[in-house]
mmCIF file of C-alpha atoms in Angstrom:
data_model
loop_
_atom_site.group_PDB
_atom_site.id
_atom_site.type_symbol
_atom_site.label_atom_id
_atom_site.label_comp_id
_atom_site.label_asym_id
_atom_site.label_seq_id
_atom_site.Cartn_x
_atom_site.Cartn_y
_atom_site.Cartn_z
ATOM 1 C CA MET A 9 127.147 108.485 110.531
ATOM 2 C CA ILE A 10 124.054 107.744 108.458
ATOM 3 C CA ASP A 11 121.235 105.860 110.194
ATOM 4 C CA GLN A 12 121.007 102.768 107.999
ATOM 5 C CA SER A 13 117.650 101.735 109.480
ATOM 6 C CA SER A 14 116.020 104.873 108.092
ATOM 7 C CA PRO A 15 114.368 104.534 104.684
ATOM 8 C CA VAL A 16 114.999 108.229 103.850
ATOM 9 C CA ARG A 17 118.661 109.230 104.071
ATOM 10 C CA LEU A 18 120.453 112.562 104.218
ATOM 11 C CA ILE A 19 123.837 112.083 102.567
ATOM 12 C CA ALA A 20 126.751 114.520 102.866
ATOM 13 C CA PRO A 21 129.427 113.559 100.321
ATOM 14 C CA LYS A 22 132.977 114.570 101.224
ATOM 15 C CA ARG A 23 134.440 117.475 99.320
ATOM 16 C CA PHE A 24 138.145 117.716 98.618
ATOM 17 C CA GLY A 25 139.200 121.306 98.065
ATOM 18 C CA ASP A 26 142.233 123.347 97.136
ATOM 19 C CA ALA A 27 142.911 126.777 95.614
ATOM 20 C CA ARG A 28 141.106 125.750 92.409
ATOM 21 C CA GLY A 29 137.829 124.795 94.127
ATOM 22 C CA TRP A 30 136.626 121.350 95.184
ATOM 23 C CA PHE A 31 135.863 117.829 93.953
ATOM 24 C CA THR A 32 133.213 115.436 95.250
ATOM 25 C CA GLU A 33 131.937 111.994 94.343
ATOM 26 C CA VAL A 34 128.140 112.352 94.324
ATOM 27 C CA TYR A 35 127.310 108.735 93.504
ATOM 28 C CA SER A 36 129.197 105.453 93.641
ATOM 29 C CA GLU A 37 127.305 102.166 93.475
ATOM 30 C CA PRO A 38 129.673 100.340 95.898
ATOM 31 C CA THR A 39 129.627 103.224 98.411
ATOM 32 C CA PHE A 40 125.829 103.441 98.348
ATOM 33 C CA ALA A 41 125.531 99.636 98.653
ATOM 34 C CA LYS A 42 127.564 99.857 101.886
ATOM 35 C CA LEU A 43 124.927 102.332 103.123
ATOM 36 C CA GLY A 44 122.185 99.822 102.327
ATOM 37 C CA ILE A 45 121.045 101.685 99.196
ATOM 38 C CA ASP A 46 121.124 99.098 96.449
ATOM 39 C CA CYS A 47 118.799 100.418 93.758
ATOM 40 C CA THR A 48 119.865 100.878 90.156
ATOM 41 C CA PHE A 49 119.388 104.373 88.765
ATOM 42 C CA VAL A 50 118.188 104.534 85.147
ATOM 43 C CA GLN A 51 117.189 108.183 84.599
ATOM 44 C CA ASP A 52 118.597 111.584 85.572
ATOM 45 C CA ASN A 53 116.348 114.669 85.783
ATOM 46 C CA HIS A 54 117.303 118.346 86.014
ATOM 47 C CA SER A 55 114.960 121.235 86.826
ATOM 48 C CA LEU A 56 115.305 125.013 86.902
ATOM 49 C CA SER A 57 112.950 127.031 89.108
ATOM 50 C CA VAL A 58 113.315 130.755 88.457
ATOM 51 C CA PRO A 59 111.115 132.414 91.149
ATOM 52 C CA ALA A 60 111.931 131.996 94.832
ATOM 53 C CA TYR A 61 109.322 129.887 96.662
ATOM 54 C CA THR A 62 108.545 127.712 93.674
ATOM 55 C CA LEU A 63 107.090 124.525 95.118
ATOM 56 C CA ARG A 64 107.258 121.255 93.190
ATOM 57 C CA GLY A 65 105.423 118.295 94.669
ATOM 58 C CA LEU A 66 104.417 116.199 96.354
ATOM 59 C CA HIS A 67 105.102 113.592 93.631
ATOM 60 C CA PHE A 68 105.613 109.833 93.247
ATOM 61 C CA GLN A 69 105.077 107.032 90.740
ATOM 62 C CA THR A 70 102.866 104.055 91.585
ATOM 63 C CA PRO A 71 103.818 100.382 91.198
ATOM 64 C CA PRO A 72 105.067 98.765 89.118
ATOM 65 C CA HIS A 73 106.958 101.946 88.164
ATOM 66 C CA GLY A 74 107.823 103.335 91.599
ATOM 67 C CA GLN A 75 110.963 105.451 91.755
ATOM 68 C CA ASP A 76 113.747 105.662 94.295
ATOM 69 C CA LYS A 77 115.238 109.169 93.997
ATOM 70 C CA LEU A 78 118.601 110.719 94.873
ATOM 71 C CA VAL A 79 118.094 114.506 94.959
ATOM 72 C CA ARG A 80 120.618 117.331 95.078
ATOM 73 C CA CYS A 81 120.587 121.075 94.485
ATOM 74 C CA VAL A 82 123.329 122.209 92.116
ATOM 75 C CA ARG A 83 122.504 125.944 92.134
ATOM 76 C CA GLY A 84 120.797 127.869 94.924
ATOM 77 C CA ARG A 85 119.007 126.413 97.979
ATOM 78 C CA ILE A 86 115.920 124.259 98.432
ATOM 79 C CA PHE A 87 114.000 122.681 101.299
ATOM 80 C CA ASP A 88 113.538 119.065 100.208
ATOM 81 C CA VAL A 89 110.828 116.848 101.724
ATOM 82 C CA ALA A 90 109.855 113.159 101.829
ATOM 83 C CA VAL A 91 106.420 112.048 103.084
ATOM 84 C CA ASP A 92 105.703 108.449 104.131
ATOM 85 C CA ILE A 93 102.773 107.211 102.021
ATOM 86 C CA ARG A 94 103.160 103.469 102.692
ATOM 87 C CA LYS A 95 99.878 101.773 103.671
ATOM 88 C CA ASP A 96 99.861 100.513 107.291
ATOM 89 C CA SER A 97 103.109 102.321 108.125
ATOM 90 C CA PRO A 98 103.152 103.624 111.719
ATOM 91 C CA THR A 99 104.628 106.822 110.260
ATOM 92 C CA PHE A 100 102.113 107.183 107.377
ATOM 93 C CA GLY A 101 101.679 110.890 106.596
ATOM 94 C CA LYS A 102 104.776 111.917 108.581
ATOM 95 C CA TRP A 103 107.487 113.851 106.803
ATOM 96 C CA VAL A 104 111.169 114.728 107.024
ATOM 97 C CA GLY A 105 112.941 117.590 105.313
ATOM 98 C CA ALA A 106 116.388 119.074 104.852
ATOM 99 C CA GLU A 107 117.999 122.057 103.201
ATOM 100 C CA LEU A 108 119.954 121.044 100.125
ATOM 101 C CA SER A 109 122.162 123.636 98.504
ATOM 102 C CA ALA A 110 124.964 124.057 96.035
ATOM 103 C CA ASP A 111 127.082 125.210 98.988
ATOM 104 C CA ASN A 112 126.454 122.283 101.361
ATOM 105 C CA GLY A 113 126.396 119.551 98.675
ATOM 106 C CA HIS A 114 123.945 117.429 100.668
ATOM 107 C CA GLN A 115 121.712 114.893 98.945
ATOM 108 C CA LEU A 116 118.451 113.253 99.978
ATOM 109 C CA PHE A 117 117.729 109.618 99.144
ATOM 110 C CA ILE A 118 113.977 109.040 98.908
ATOM 111 C CA PRO A 119 112.845 105.428 98.427
ATOM 112 C CA ILE A 120 109.750 104.074 96.736
ATOM 113 C CA GLY A 121 106.716 104.606 98.969
ATOM 114 C CA PHE A 122 107.484 108.222 99.781
ATOM 115 C CA ALA A 123 106.093 111.346 98.138
ATOM 116 C CA HIS A 124 108.729 113.921 97.240
ATOM 117 C CA GLY A 125 108.626 117.683 96.962
ATOM 118 C CA PHE A 126 110.701 120.797 97.448
ATOM 119 C CA VAL A 127 110.401 124.543 97.713
ATOM 120 C CA THR A 128 113.090 126.879 96.400
ATOM 121 C CA LEU A 129 114.524 129.271 98.973
ATOM 122 C CA GLU A 130 115.991 131.700 96.457
ATOM 123 C CA THR A 131 115.749 132.537 92.753
ATOM 124 C CA ASP A 132 117.246 130.477 89.941
ATOM 125 C CA CYS A 133 117.529 127.115 91.707
ATOM 126 C CA GLU A 134 118.623 124.044 89.787
ATOM 127 C CA VAL A 135 117.901 120.560 91.104
ATOM 128 C CA THR A 136 119.117 117.242 89.731
ATOM 129 C CA TYR A 137 117.948 113.821 90.737
ATOM 130 C CA LYS A 138 118.548 110.235 89.824
ATOM 131 C CA CYS A 139 115.561 107.863 89.499
ATOM 132 C CA SER A 140 115.393 104.070 89.653
ATOM 133 C CA ASP A 141 112.690 103.860 86.963
ATOM 134 C CA VAL A 142 111.835 105.920 83.900
ATOM 135 C CA TYR A 143 108.969 108.376 83.817
ATOM 136 C CA ALA A 144 105.695 106.471 83.340
ATOM 137 C CA PRO A 145 102.819 108.952 82.810
ATOM 138 C CA ALA A 146 100.120 106.363 83.583
ATOM 139 C CA HIS A 147 101.713 105.839 87.019
ATOM 140 C CA ASP A 148 102.358 109.503 87.818
ATOM 141 C CA GLY A 149 100.806 110.491 91.146
ATOM 142 C CA GLY A 150 100.781 113.196 93.743
ATOM 143 C CA ILE A 151 99.228 114.601 96.879
ATOM 144 C CA ARG A 152 98.554 118.244 97.620
ATOM 145 C CA TRP A 153 101.511 120.124 99.096
ATOM 146 C CA ASP A 154 99.461 121.643 101.950
ATOM 147 C CA SER A 155 97.576 118.495 103.049
ATOM 148 C CA VAL A 156 100.302 116.941 105.203
ATOM 149 C CA GLY A 157 101.195 119.704 107.675
ATOM 150 C CA ILE A 158 104.694 120.311 106.324
ATOM 151 C CA ASP A 159 106.375 123.334 107.853
ATOM 152 C CA TRP A 160 107.496 124.845 104.541
ATOM 153 C CA PRO A 161 110.102 127.585 105.229
ATOM 154 C CA MET A 162 108.353 130.463 103.495
ATOM 155 C CA PRO A 163 107.714 133.955 104.854
ATOM 156 C CA ALA A 164 104.286 134.401 106.463
ATOM 157 C CA GLY A 165 101.643 135.221 103.876
ATOM 158 C CA THR A 166 103.703 133.845 100.972
ATOM 159 C CA SER A 167 101.884 131.726 98.406
ATOM 160 C CA PRO A 168 104.207 129.346 96.569
ATOM 161 C CA GLU A 169 104.527 129.251 92.789
ATOM 162 C CA LEU A 170 102.726 126.035 91.768
ATOM 163 C CA SER A 171 102.095 124.175 88.530
ATOM 164 C CA ASP A 172 98.492 123.684 87.457
ATOM 165 C CA LYS A 173 98.933 119.970 88.180
ATOM 166 C CA ASP A 174 100.105 120.606 91.753
ATOM 167 C CA ARG A 175 97.195 122.964 92.474
ATOM 168 C CA ILE A 176 94.643 120.171 91.951
ATOM 169 C CA GLN A 177 96.339 117.132 93.527
ATOM 170 C CA PRO A 178 94.166 115.252 96.059
ATOM 171 C CA GLY A 179 94.843 115.676 99.756
ATOM 172 C CA LEU A 180 96.514 112.950 101.800
ATOM 173 C CA ALA A 181 93.151 112.052 103.418
ATOM 174 C CA GLU A 182 91.728 111.168 99.969
ATOM 175 C CA PHE A 183 94.751 109.122 98.916
ATOM 176 C CA ASP A 184 94.433 105.305 98.775
ATOM 177 C CA SER A 185 98.035 104.160 98.900
ATOM 178 C CA PRO A 186 99.249 101.303 96.677
ATOM 179 C CA PHE A 187 102.573 101.175 98.558
ATOM 180 C CA ALA A 188 103.299 98.432 101.107
ATOM 181 C CA TYR A 189 105.018 99.055 104.443
ATOM 182 C CA ASP A 190 108.427 97.337 104.580
ATOM 183 C CA GLY A 191 108.909 97.321 108.369
ATOM 184 C CA ARG A 192 111.157 100.397 108.470
ATOM 185 C CA PRO A 193 109.391 103.418 110.001
ATOM 186 C CA LEU A 194 110.400 106.916 109.013
ATOM 187 C CA VAL A 195 112.897 108.395 111.490
ATOM 188 C CA PRO A 196 114.203 111.971 111.837
ATOM 189 C CA LEU A 197 117.157 112.841 109.634
ATOM 190 C CA ALA A 198 120.519 112.936 111.361
#
Protein backbone atom coordinates (compact mmCIF):
# COMPACT_ATOMS: atom_id res chain seq x y z
CA MET A 1 0.00 0.00 0.00
CA ILE A 2 1.32 3.45 -0.89
CA ASP A 3 1.16 6.10 1.83
CA GLN A 4 -1.04 8.70 0.15
CA SER A 5 -0.17 11.38 2.72
CA SER A 6 3.46 11.32 1.61
CA PRO A 7 4.44 13.87 -1.04
CA VAL A 8 7.22 11.59 -2.40
CA ARG A 9 5.99 8.16 -3.46
CA LEU A 10 7.72 4.88 -4.22
CA ILE A 11 5.61 3.08 -6.81
CA ALA A 12 5.97 -0.61 -7.70
CA PRO A 13 3.94 -1.32 -10.86
CA LYS A 14 2.71 -4.89 -11.24
CA ARG A 15 4.48 -7.02 -13.79
CA PHE A 16 2.69 -9.78 -15.66
CA GLY A 17 5.12 -12.41 -16.88
CA ASP A 18 5.20 -15.57 -18.93
CA ALA A 19 7.81 -17.52 -20.92
CA ARG A 20 8.29 -14.54 -23.26
CA GLY A 21 9.15 -12.04 -20.50
CA TRP A 22 6.87 -9.54 -18.78
CA PHE A 23 4.52 -6.60 -19.34
CA THR A 24 3.89 -3.65 -17.03
CA GLU A 25 1.85 -0.47 -17.14
CA VAL A 26 4.26 2.25 -15.98
CA TYR A 27 1.83 5.17 -16.12
CA SER A 28 -1.95 5.50 -16.27
CA GLU A 29 -3.59 8.83 -15.49
CA PRO A 30 -6.65 7.26 -13.78
CA THR A 31 -4.50 4.89 -11.68
CA PHE A 32 -2.20 7.70 -10.55
CA ALA A 33 -5.21 9.95 -9.79
CA LYS A 34 -6.48 7.24 -7.41
CA LEU A 35 -3.09 7.49 -5.65
CA GLY A 36 -3.56 11.25 -5.28
CA ILE A 37 -1.07 12.08 -8.05
CA ASP A 38 -2.97 14.34 -10.41
CA CYS A 39 -0.32 16.24 -12.33
CA THR A 40 -0.17 16.32 -16.12
CA PHE A 41 3.11 15.18 -17.63
CA VAL A 42 4.28 17.17 -20.67
CA GLN A 43 7.90 16.08 -21.23
CA ASP A 44 9.82 12.79 -21.11
CA ASN A 45 13.60 12.73 -20.50
CA HIS A 46 16.07 9.88 -20.96
CA SER A 47 19.68 9.81 -19.74
CA LEU A 48 22.60 7.42 -20.15
CA SER A 49 25.35 7.40 -17.53
CA VAL A 50 28.28 5.25 -18.63
CA PRO A 51 30.60 5.16 -15.56
CA ALA A 52 29.43 3.59 -12.30
CA TYR A 53 28.96 6.18 -9.54
CA THR A 54 27.90 8.94 -11.89
CA LEU A 55 25.94 11.37 -9.74
CA ARG A 56 23.34 13.68 -11.28
CA GLY A 57 21.78 16.26 -9.01
CA LEU A 58 20.44 17.66 -6.89
CA HIS A 59 18.18 19.46 -9.41
CA PHE A 60 14.83 21.28 -9.56
CA GLN A 61 13.07 24.05 -11.47
CA THR A 62 11.77 27.13 -9.67
CA PRO A 63 8.25 28.57 -9.97
CA PRO A 64 6.43 29.18 -12.16
CA HIS A 65 8.09 26.26 -13.98
CA GLY A 66 8.41 23.73 -11.16
CA GLN A 67 8.39 20.09 -12.23
CA ASP A 68 6.76 17.03 -10.74
CA LYS A 69 8.85 14.03 -11.85
CA LEU A 70 8.17 10.31 -12.26
CA VAL A 71 11.57 8.56 -12.39
CA ARG A 72 12.48 5.01 -13.37
CA CYS A 73 15.65 3.14 -14.29
CA VAL A 74 15.29 1.16 -17.52
CA ARG A 75 18.83 -0.29 -17.61
CA GLY A 76 21.09 -0.94 -14.63
CA ARG A 77 20.58 0.27 -11.03
CA ILE A 78 20.47 3.69 -9.41
CA PHE A 79 19.95 5.13 -5.93
CA ASP A 80 17.34 7.84 -6.45
CA VAL A 81 16.87 10.67 -3.94
CA ALA A 82 14.35 13.44 -3.16
CA VAL A 83 15.22 16.29 -0.77
CA ASP A 84 12.55 18.51 0.81
CA ILE A 85 13.37 22.12 -0.12
CA ARG A 86 10.00 23.69 0.77
CA LYS A 87 10.33 26.84 2.90
CA ASP A 88 8.94 26.40 6.45
CA SER A 89 8.54 22.64 6.02
CA PRO A 90 9.23 20.73 9.26
CA THR A 91 11.19 18.29 7.09
CA PHE A 92 13.18 20.94 5.14
CA GLY A 93 16.56 19.45 4.17
CA LYS A 94 15.48 15.87 4.95
CA TRP A 95 15.74 13.28 2.22
CA VAL A 96 14.39 9.90 1.16
CA GLY A 97 15.94 7.49 -1.30
CA ALA A 98 15.29 4.17 -2.98
CA GLU A 99 17.02 1.80 -5.35
CA LEU A 100 15.41 1.85 -8.77
CA SER A 101 16.48 -0.77 -11.27
CA ALA A 102 15.51 -2.37 -14.53
CA ASP A 103 14.99 -5.58 -12.54
CA ASN A 104 12.69 -4.22 -9.81
CA GLY A 105 10.73 -1.80 -12.05
CA HIS A 106 10.15 0.62 -9.17
CA GLN A 107 9.47 4.30 -9.83
CA LEU A 108 9.83 7.38 -7.65
CA PHE A 109 7.32 10.23 -7.84
CA ILE A 110 8.96 13.50 -6.81
CA PRO A 111 6.66 16.53 -6.54
CA ILE A 112 7.43 20.20 -7.01
CA GLY A 113 9.33 21.52 -3.99
CA PHE A 114 11.81 18.66 -3.83
CA ALA A 115 15.32 18.51 -5.25
CA HIS A 116 16.07 15.34 -7.20
CA GLY A 117 19.26 13.41 -7.81
CA PHE A 118 20.62 9.93 -8.32
CA VAL A 119 23.85 8.00 -8.35
CA THR A 120 24.41 5.05 -10.68
CA LEU A 121 25.33 1.80 -8.96
CA GLU A 122 26.77 0.12 -12.04
CA THR A 123 27.96 1.03 -15.54
CA ASP A 124 25.72 1.92 -18.46
CA CYS A 125 22.61 3.01 -16.55
CA GLU A 126 19.66 4.49 -18.39
CA VAL A 127 17.06 6.57 -16.57
CA THR A 128 13.78 7.92 -17.92
CA TYR A 129 11.51 10.40 -16.26
CA LYS A 130 8.31 12.23 -16.95
CA CYS A 131 8.05 15.94 -16.06
CA SER A 132 5.00 18.13 -15.48
CA ASP A 133 6.60 21.18 -17.14
CA VAL A 134 9.08 21.67 -19.96
CA TYR A 135 12.71 22.52 -19.37
CA ALA A 136 13.01 26.25 -18.58
CA PRO A 137 16.71 27.24 -18.41
CA ALA A 138 16.00 30.51 -16.57
CA HIS A 139 14.34 28.48 -13.78
CA ASP A 140 16.92 25.69 -13.60
CA GLY A 141 18.26 25.27 -10.07
CA GLY A 142 20.25 22.96 -7.89
CA ILE A 143 21.95 22.37 -4.58
CA ARG A 144 25.26 20.62 -4.03
CA TRP A 145 25.02 16.83 -3.77
CA ASP A 146 27.12 16.65 -0.58
CA SER A 147 25.47 19.50 1.37
CA VAL A 148 22.45 17.59 2.69
CA GLY A 149 23.98 14.57 4.46
CA ILE A 150 22.67 11.98 2.01
CA ASP A 151 24.08 8.52 2.61
CA TRP A 152 25.03 7.88 -1.02
CA PRO A 153 25.77 4.14 -1.48
CA MET A 154 29.29 4.43 -2.85
CA PRO A 155 32.39 2.54 -1.71
CA ALA A 156 34.51 4.41 0.85
CA GLY A 157 36.91 6.81 -0.82
CA THR A 158 34.92 6.92 -4.08
CA SER A 159 34.45 10.31 -5.71
CA PRO A 160 31.38 10.44 -7.94
CA GLU A 161 31.50 11.45 -11.59
CA LEU A 162 29.95 14.95 -11.66
CA SER A 163 29.09 17.50 -14.32
CA ASP A 164 30.80 20.88 -14.14
CA LYS A 165 27.42 22.38 -13.22
CA ASP A 166 26.93 19.99 -10.29
CA ARG A 167 30.43 20.68 -8.92
CA ILE A 168 29.60 24.36 -8.32
CA GLN A 169 25.99 24.24 -7.07
CA PRO A 170 25.39 26.15 -3.80
CA GLY A 171 24.99 24.21 -0.58
CA LEU A 172 21.61 23.80 1.09
CA ALA A 173 22.58 26.36 3.78
CA GLU A 174 22.99 29.05 1.07
CA PHE A 175 19.72 28.20 -0.68
CA ASP A 176 16.77 30.62 -0.33
CA SER A 177 13.81 28.45 -1.24
CA PRO A 178 11.00 29.82 -3.44
CA PHE A 179 8.85 26.74 -2.71
CA ALA A 180 5.93 26.90 -0.27
CA TYR A 181 5.15 24.17 2.27
CA ASP A 182 1.82 22.46 1.48
CA GLY A 183 1.16 20.89 4.90
CA ARG A 184 2.44 17.43 3.97
CA PRO A 185 5.76 16.61 5.67
CA LEU A 186 8.18 14.20 4.07
CA VAL A 187 7.76 10.68 5.46
CA PRO A 188 9.95 7.57 5.01
CA LEU A 189 9.24 5.53 1.90
CA ALA A 190 7.28 2.34 2.45
